[in-house]
PDB file of C-alpha atoms in Angstrom:
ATOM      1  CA  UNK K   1      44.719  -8.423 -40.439  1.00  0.00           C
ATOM      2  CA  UNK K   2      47.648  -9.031 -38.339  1.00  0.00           C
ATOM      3  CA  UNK K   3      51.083  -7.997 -39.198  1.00  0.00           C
ATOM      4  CA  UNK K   4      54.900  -9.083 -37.839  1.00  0.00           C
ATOM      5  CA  UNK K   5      57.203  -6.395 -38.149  1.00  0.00           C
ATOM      6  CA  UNK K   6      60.904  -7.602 -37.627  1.00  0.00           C
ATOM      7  CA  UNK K   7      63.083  -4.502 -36.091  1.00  0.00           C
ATOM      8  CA  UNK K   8      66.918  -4.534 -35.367  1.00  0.00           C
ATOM      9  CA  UNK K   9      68.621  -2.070 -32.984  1.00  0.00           C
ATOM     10  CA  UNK K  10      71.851  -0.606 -34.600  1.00  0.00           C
ATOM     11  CA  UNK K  11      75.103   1.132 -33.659  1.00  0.00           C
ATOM     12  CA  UNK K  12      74.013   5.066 -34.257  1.00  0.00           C
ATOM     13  CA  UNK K  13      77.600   5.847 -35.509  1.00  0.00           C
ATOM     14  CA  UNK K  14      80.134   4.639 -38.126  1.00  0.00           C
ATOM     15  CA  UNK K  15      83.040   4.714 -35.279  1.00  0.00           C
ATOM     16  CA  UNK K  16      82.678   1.155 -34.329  1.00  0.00           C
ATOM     17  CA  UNK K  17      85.340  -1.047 -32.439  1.00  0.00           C
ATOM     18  CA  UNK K  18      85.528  -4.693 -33.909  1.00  0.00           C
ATOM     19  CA  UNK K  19      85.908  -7.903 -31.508  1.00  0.00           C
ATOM     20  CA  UNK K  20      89.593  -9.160 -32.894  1.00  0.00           C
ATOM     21  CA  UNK K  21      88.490 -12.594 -31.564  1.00  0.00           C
ATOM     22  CA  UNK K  22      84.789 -13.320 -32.637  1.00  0.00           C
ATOM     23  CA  UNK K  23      84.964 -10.516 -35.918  1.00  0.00           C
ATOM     24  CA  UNK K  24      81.665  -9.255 -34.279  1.00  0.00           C
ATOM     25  CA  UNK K  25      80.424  -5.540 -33.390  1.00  0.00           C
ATOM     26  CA  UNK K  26      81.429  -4.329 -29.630  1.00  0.00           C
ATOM     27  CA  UNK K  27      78.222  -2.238 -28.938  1.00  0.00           C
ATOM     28  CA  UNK K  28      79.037  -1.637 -25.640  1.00  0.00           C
ATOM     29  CA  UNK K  29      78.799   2.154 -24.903  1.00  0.00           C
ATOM     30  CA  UNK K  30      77.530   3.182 -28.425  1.00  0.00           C
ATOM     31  CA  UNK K  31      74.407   4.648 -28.873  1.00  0.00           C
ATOM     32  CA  UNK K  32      71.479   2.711 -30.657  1.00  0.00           C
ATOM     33  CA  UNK K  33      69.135   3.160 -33.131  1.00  0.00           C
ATOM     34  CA  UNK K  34      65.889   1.340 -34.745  1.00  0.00           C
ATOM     35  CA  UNK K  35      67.786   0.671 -38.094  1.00  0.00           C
ATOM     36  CA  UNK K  36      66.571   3.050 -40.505  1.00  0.00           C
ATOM     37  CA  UNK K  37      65.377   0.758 -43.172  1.00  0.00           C
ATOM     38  CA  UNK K  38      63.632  -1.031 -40.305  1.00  0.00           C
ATOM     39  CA  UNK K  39      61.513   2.552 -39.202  1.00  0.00           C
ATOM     40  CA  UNK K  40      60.203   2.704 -42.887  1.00  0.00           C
ATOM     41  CA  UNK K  41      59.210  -1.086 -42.630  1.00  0.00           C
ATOM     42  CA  UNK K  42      57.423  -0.079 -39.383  1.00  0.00           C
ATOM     43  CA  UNK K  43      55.305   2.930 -40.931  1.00  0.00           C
ATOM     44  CA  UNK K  44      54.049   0.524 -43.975  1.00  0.00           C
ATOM     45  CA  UNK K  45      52.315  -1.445 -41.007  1.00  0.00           C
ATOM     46  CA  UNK K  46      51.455   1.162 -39.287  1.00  0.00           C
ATOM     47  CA  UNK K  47      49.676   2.501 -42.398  1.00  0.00           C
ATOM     48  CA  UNK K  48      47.694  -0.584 -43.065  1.00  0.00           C
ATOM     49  CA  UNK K  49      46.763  -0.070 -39.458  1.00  0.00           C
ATOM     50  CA  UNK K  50      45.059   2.524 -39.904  1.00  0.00           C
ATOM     51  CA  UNK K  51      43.634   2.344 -43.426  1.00  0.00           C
ATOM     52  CA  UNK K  52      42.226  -1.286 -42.114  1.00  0.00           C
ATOM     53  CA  UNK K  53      42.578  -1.350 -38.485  1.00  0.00           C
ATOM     54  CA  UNK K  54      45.234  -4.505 -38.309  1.00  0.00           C
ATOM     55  CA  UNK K  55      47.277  -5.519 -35.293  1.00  0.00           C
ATOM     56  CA  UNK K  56      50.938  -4.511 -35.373  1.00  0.00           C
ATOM     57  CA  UNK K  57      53.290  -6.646 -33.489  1.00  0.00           C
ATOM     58  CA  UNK K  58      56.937  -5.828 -33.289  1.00  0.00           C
ATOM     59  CA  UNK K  59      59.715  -8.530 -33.090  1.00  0.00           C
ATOM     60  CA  UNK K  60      63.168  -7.630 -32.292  1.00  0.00           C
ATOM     61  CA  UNK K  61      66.368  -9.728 -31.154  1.00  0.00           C
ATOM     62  CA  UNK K  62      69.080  -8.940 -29.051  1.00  0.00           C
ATOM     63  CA  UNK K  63      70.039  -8.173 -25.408  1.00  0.00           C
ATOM     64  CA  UNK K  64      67.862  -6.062 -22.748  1.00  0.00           C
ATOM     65  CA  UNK K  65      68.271  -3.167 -24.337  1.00  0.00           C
ATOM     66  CA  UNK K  66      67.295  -3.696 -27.530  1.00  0.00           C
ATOM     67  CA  UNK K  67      63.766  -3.213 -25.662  1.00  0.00           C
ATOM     68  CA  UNK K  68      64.368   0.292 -26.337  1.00  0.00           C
ATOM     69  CA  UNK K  69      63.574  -0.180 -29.952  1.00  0.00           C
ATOM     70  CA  UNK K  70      60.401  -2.448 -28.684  1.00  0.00           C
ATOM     71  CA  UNK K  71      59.285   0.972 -26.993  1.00  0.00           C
ATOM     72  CA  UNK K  72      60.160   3.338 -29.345  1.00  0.00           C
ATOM     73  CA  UNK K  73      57.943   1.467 -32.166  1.00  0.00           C
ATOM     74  CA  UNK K  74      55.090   1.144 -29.519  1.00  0.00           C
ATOM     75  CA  UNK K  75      55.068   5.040 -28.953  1.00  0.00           C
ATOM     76  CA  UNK K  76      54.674   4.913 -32.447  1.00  0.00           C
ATOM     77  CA  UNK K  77      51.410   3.115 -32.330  1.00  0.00           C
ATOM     78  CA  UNK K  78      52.307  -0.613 -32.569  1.00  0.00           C
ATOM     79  CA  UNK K  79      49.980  -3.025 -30.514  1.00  0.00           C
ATOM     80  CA  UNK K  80      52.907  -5.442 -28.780  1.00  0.00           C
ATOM     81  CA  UNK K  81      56.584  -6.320 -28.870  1.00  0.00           C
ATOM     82  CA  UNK K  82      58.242  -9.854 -28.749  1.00  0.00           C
ATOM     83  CA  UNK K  83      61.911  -9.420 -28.115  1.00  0.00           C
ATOM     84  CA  UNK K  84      64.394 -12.834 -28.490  1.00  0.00           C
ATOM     85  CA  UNK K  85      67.084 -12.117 -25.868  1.00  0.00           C
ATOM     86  CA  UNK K  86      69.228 -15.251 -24.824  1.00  0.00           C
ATOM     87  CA  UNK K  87      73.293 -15.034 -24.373  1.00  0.00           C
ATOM     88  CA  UNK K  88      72.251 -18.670 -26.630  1.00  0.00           C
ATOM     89  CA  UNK K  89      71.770 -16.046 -29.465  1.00  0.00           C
ATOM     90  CA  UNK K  90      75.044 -13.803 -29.126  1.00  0.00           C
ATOM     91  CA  UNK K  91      76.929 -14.354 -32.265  1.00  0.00           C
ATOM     92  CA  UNK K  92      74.907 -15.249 -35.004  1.00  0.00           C
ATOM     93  CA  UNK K  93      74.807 -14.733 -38.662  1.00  0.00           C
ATOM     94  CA  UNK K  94      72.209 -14.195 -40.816  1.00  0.00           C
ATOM     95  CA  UNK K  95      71.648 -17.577 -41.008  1.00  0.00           C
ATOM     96  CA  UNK K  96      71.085 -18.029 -37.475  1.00  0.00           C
ATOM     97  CA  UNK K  97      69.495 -15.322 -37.042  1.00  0.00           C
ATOM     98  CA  UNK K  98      66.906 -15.734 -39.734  1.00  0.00           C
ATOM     99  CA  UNK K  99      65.978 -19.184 -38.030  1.00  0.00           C
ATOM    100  CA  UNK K 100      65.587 -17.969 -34.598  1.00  0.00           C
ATOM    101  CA  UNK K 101      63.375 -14.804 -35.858  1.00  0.00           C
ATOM    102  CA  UNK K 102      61.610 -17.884 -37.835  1.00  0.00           C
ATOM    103  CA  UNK K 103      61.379 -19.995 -34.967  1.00  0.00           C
ATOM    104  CA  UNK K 104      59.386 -17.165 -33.020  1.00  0.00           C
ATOM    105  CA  UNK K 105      56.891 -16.390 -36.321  1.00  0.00           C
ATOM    106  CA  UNK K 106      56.280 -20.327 -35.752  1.00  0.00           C
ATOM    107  CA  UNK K 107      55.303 -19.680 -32.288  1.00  0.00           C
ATOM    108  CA  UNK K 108      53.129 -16.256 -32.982  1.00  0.00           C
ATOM    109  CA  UNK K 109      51.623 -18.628 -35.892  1.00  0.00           C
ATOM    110  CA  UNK K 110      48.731 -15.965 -36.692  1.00  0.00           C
ATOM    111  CA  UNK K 111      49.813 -13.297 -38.952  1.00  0.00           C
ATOM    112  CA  UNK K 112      49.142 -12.534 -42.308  1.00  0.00           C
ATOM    113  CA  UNK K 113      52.571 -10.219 -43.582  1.00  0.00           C
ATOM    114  CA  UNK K 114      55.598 -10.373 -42.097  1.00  0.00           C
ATOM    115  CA  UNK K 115      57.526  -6.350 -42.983  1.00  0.00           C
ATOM    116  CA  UNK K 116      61.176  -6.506 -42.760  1.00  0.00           C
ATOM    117  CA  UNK K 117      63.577  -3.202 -43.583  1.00  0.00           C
ATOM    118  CA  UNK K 118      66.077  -4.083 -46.598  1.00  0.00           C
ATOM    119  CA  UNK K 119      68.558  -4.412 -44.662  1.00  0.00           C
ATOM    120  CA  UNK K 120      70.802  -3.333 -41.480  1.00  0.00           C
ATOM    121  CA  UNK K 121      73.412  -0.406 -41.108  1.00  0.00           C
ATOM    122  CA  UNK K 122      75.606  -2.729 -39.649  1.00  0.00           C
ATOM    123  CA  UNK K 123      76.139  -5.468 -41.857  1.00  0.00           C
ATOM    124  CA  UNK K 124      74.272  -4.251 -44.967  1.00  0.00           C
ATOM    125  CA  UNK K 125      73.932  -7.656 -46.433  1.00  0.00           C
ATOM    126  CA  UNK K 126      70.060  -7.757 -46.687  1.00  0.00           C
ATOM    127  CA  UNK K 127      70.075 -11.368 -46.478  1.00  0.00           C
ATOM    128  CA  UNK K 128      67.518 -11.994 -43.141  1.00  0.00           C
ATOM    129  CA  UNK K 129      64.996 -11.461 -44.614  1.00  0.00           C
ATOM    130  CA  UNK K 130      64.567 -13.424 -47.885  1.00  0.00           C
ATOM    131  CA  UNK K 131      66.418 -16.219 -45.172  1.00  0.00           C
ATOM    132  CA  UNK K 132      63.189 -16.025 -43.112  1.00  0.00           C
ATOM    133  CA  UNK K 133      60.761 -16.381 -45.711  1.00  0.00           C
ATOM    134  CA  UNK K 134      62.591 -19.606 -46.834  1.00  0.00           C
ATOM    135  CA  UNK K 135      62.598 -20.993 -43.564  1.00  0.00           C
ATOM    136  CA  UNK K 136      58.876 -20.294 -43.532  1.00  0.00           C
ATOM    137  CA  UNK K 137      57.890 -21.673 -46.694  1.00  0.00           C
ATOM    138  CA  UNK K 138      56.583 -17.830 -47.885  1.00  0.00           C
ATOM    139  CA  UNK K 139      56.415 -16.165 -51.115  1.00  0.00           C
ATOM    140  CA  UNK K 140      58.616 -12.596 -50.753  1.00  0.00           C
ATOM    141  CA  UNK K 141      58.221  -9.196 -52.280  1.00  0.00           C
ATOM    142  CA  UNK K 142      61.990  -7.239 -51.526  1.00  0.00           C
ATOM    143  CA  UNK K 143      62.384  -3.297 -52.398  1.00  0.00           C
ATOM    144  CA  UNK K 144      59.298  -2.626 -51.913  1.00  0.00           C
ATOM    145  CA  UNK K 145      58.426   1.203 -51.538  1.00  0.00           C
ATOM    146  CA  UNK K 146      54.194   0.959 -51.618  1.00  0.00           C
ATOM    147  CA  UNK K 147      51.915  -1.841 -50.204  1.00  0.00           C
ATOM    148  CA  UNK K 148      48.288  -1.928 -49.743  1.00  0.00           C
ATOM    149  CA  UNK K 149      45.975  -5.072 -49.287  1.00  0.00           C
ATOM    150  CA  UNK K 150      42.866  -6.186 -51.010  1.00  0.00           C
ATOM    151  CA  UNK K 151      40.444  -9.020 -50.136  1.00  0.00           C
ATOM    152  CA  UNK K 152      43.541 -11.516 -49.320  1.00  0.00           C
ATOM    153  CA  UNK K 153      46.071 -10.363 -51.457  1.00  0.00           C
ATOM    154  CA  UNK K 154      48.977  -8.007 -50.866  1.00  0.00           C
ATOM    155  CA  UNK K 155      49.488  -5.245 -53.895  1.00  0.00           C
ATOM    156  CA  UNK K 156      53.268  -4.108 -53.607  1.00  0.00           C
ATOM    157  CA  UNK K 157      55.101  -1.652 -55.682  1.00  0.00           C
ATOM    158  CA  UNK K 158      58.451  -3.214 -56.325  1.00  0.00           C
ATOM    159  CA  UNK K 159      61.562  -1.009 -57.279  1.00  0.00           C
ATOM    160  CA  UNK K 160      64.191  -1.536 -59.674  1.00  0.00           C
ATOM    161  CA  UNK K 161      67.084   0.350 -60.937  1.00  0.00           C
ATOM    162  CA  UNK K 162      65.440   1.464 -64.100  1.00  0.00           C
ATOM    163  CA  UNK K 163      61.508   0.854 -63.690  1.00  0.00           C
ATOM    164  CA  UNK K 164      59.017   0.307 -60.834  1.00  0.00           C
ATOM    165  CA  UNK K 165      56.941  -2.745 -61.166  1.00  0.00           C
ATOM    166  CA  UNK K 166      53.520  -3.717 -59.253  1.00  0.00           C
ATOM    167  CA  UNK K 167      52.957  -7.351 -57.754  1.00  0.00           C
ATOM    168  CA  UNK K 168      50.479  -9.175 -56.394  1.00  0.00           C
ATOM    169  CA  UNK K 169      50.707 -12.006 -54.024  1.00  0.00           C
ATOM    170  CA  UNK K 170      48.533 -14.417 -51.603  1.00  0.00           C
ATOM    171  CA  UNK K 171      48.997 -14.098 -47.553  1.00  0.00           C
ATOM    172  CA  UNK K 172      50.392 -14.406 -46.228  1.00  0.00           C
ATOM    173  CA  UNK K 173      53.690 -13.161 -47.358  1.00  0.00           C
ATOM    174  CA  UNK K 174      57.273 -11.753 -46.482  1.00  0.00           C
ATOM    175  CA  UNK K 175      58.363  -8.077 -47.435  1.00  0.00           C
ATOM    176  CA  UNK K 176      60.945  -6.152 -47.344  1.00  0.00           C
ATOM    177  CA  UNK K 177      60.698  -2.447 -47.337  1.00  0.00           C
ATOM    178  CA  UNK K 178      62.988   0.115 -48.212  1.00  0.00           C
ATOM    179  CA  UNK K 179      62.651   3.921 -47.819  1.00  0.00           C
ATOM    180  CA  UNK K 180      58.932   5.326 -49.620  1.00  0.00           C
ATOM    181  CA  UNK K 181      56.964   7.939 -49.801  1.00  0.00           C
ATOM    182  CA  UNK K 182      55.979   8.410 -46.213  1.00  0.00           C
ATOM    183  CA  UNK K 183      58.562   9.528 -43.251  1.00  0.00           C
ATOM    184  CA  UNK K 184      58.105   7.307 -40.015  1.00  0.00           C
ATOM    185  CA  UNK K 185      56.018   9.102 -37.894  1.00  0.00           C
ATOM    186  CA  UNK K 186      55.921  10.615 -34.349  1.00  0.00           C
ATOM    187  CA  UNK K 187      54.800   9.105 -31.125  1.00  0.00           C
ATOM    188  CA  UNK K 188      51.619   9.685 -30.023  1.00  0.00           C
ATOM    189  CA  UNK K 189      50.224  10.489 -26.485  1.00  0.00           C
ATOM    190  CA  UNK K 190      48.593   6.932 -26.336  1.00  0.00           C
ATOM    191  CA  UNK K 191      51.900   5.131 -27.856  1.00  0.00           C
ATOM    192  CA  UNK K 192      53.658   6.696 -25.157  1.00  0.00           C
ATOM    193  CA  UNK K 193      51.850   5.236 -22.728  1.00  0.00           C
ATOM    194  CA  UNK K 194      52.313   1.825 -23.690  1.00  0.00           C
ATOM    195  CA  UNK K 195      56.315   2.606 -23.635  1.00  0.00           C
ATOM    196  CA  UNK K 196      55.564   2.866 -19.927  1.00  0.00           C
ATOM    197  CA  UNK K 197      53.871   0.363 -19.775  1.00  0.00           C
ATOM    198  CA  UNK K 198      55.729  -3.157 -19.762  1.00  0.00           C
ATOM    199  CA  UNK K 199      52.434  -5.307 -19.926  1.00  0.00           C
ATOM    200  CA  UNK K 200      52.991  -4.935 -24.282  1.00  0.00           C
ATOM    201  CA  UNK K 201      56.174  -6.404 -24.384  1.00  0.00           C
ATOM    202  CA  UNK K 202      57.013 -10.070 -23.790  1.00  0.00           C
ATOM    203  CA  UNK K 203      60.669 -11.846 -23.373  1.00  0.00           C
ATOM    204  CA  UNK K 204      61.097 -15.509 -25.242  1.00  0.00           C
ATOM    205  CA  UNK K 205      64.463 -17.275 -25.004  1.00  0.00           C
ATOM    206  CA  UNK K 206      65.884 -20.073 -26.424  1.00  0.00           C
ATOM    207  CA  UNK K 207      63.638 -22.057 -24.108  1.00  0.00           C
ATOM    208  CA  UNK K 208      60.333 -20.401 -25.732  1.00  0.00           C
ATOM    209  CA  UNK K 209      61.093 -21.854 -28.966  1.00  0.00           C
ATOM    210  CA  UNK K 210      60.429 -25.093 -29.606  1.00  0.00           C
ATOM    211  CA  UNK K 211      61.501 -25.755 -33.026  1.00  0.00           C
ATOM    212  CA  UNK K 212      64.989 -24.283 -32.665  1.00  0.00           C
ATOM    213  CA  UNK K 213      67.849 -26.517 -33.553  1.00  0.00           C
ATOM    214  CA  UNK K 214      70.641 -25.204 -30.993  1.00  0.00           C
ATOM    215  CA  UNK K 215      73.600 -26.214 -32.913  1.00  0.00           C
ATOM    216  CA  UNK K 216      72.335 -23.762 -35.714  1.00  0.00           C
ATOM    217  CA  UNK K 217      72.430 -20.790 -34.022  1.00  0.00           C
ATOM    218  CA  UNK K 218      74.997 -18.829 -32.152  1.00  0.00           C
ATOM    219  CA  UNK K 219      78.206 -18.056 -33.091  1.00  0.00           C
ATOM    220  CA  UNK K 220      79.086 -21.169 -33.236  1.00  0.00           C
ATOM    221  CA  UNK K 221      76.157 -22.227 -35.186  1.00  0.00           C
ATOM    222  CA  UNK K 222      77.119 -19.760 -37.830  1.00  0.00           C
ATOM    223  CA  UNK K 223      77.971 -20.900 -41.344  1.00  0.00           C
ATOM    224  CA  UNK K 224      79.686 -17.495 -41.863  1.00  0.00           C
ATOM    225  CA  UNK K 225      81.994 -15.252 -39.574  1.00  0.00           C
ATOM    226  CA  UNK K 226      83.697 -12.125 -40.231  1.00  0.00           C
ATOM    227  CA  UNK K 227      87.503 -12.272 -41.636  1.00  0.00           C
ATOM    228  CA  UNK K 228      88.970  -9.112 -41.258  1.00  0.00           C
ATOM    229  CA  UNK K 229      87.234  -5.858 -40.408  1.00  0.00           C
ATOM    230  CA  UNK K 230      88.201  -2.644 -41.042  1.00  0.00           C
ATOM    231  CA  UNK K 231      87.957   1.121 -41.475  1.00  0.00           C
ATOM    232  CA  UNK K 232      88.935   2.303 -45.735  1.00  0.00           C
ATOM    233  CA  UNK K 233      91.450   4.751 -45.620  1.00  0.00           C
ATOM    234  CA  UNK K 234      90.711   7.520 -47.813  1.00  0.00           C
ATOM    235  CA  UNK K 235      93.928   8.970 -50.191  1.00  0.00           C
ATOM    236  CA  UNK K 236      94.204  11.743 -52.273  1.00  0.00           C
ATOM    237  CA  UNK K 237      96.892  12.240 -54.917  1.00  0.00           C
ATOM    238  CA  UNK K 238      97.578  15.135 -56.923  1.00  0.00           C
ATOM    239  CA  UNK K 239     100.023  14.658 -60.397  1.00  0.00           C
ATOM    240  CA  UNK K 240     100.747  17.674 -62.268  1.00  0.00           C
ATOM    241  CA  UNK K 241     101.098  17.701 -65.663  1.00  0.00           C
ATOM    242  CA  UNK K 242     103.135  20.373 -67.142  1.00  0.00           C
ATOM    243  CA  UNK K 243     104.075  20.702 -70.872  1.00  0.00           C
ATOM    244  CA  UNK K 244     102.963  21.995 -74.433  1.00  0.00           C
ATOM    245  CA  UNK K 245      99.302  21.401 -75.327  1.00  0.00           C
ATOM    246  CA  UNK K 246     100.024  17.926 -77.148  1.00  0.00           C
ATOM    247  CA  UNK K 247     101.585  16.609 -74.366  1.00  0.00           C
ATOM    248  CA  UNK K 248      99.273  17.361 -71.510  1.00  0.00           C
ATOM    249  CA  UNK K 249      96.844  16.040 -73.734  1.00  0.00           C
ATOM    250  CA  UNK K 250      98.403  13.085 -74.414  1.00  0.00           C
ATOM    251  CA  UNK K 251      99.099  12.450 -70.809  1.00  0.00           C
ATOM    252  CA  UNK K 252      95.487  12.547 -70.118  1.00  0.00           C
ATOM    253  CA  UNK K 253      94.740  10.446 -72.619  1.00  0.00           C
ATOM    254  CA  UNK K 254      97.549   7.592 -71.333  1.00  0.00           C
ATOM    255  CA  UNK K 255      95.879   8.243 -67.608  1.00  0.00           C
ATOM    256  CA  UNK K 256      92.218   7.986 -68.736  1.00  0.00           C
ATOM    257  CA  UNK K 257      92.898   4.464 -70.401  1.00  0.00           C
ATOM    258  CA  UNK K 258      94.881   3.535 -67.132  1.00  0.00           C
ATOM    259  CA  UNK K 259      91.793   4.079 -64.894  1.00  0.00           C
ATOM    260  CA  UNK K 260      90.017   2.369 -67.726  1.00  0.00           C
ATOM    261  CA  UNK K 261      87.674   5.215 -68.147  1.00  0.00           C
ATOM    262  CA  UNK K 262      87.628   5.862 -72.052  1.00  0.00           C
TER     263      UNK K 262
END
């Protein structure tokens, strides 16, 4: 069994500055993270690597130091990294960034379930991806919270609001994970070798990918760009009420139906 598991490297704070020109994040000088949903997505593959001994291979984009995230997730017992860094890439949407992460399962070609996390910290529009298993012609399983595999079939426990319901579904297949039973684990001894190790992780750019329309990627390639960015500013207001009985009652009454809550 071989498994893709698509990580992001996120901004490990909430005080971010905003490019005014290009509505993008500046990440320059903040500290980075493997996105959380993105860790949990990491442990499901790691857990069907050792309940059936697969072959976990991480995929990340982004500049050079999104390697960090490579590393971390091999210290955590992944077999190899494939990280998409190309100043070709800077910019992009979901959109574009779903088709170059689709571009470079094209290349790896053998792999049987591709684990994404819901979605990132930083945008939190969980759009990649479902994106990426459209691109690639895949059935998808999102919110999942279990997965096992049996014979060549994925069994995934897919959460909703009100009930939990189990699916089952040919490889290979797209999932997205969100946060289960089972914490992300430690490194180990021999995972921390391998983040020493640079022989695990390879570099692909633009040029590596074959299929990849240029004019679809990119900032300018992006169908959607960023408006107006900023930071909600939280107001309290106090109104005292003073009067008989009846007519702080009343008042209550005429403010409830104002914030349309009775």
């Amino acid at each position: 069994m071989k498994i893709i598991v698509c990580l992001k490297q996120v901004p490990n704070t909430s005080e971010v500055k905003i490019n005014k020109e290009t509505g993008t994040l500046i990440r320059d000088g903040i500290e980075s993270i493997i996105n959380p949903d993105d860790k949990y997505a990491l442990e499901m593959a790691l857990k069907l690597k050792d309940k059936y001994n697969a072959e976990v291979t991480i995929l990340t984009m982004g500049p050079a130091q999104a390697k960090d995230a490579i590393n971390e997730g091999l210290s955590m017992g992944a077999d190899m990294g494939i990280l998409l860094t190309d100043r070709a890439f800077a910019g992009s949407d979901t959109w574009a960034t779903a088709t170059i992460l689709s571009a470079a399962v094209e290349k790896i070609k053998d792999y049987d379930i591709i684990i994404c996390g819901r979605q990132a910290i930083d945008g939190d529009t969980a759009q990649v991806g479902p994106e990426m298993a459209e691109f690639l012609n895949l059935p998808q399983i999102t919110y999942v919270n279990q997965l096992d595999v049996r014979e060549n079939k994925v069994i995934a426990n897919r959460y909703f609001e009100d009930r939990d319901i189990k699916m089952e579904v040919d490889v290979p297949v797209l999932i997205t994970v969100i946060k289960g039973e089972d914490e992300p684990r430690y490194p180990t001894a021999k995972g921390i070798f391998k983040y020493f190790n640079q022989d695990f992780i390879k570099e692909w750019t633009i040029k590596d990918l074959d299929t990849i329309d240029i004019s679809q990627i990119g900032l300018k390639g992006s169908p959607t760009n960023v408006y107006k960015s900023f930071v909600p500013v939280k107001e309290k207001k106090v109104e005292i009420i003073k009067g008989d009985i009846i007519t702080i009652k009343n008042s209550f009454s005429e403010k409830f139906k104002e914030l349309k809550l009775i």
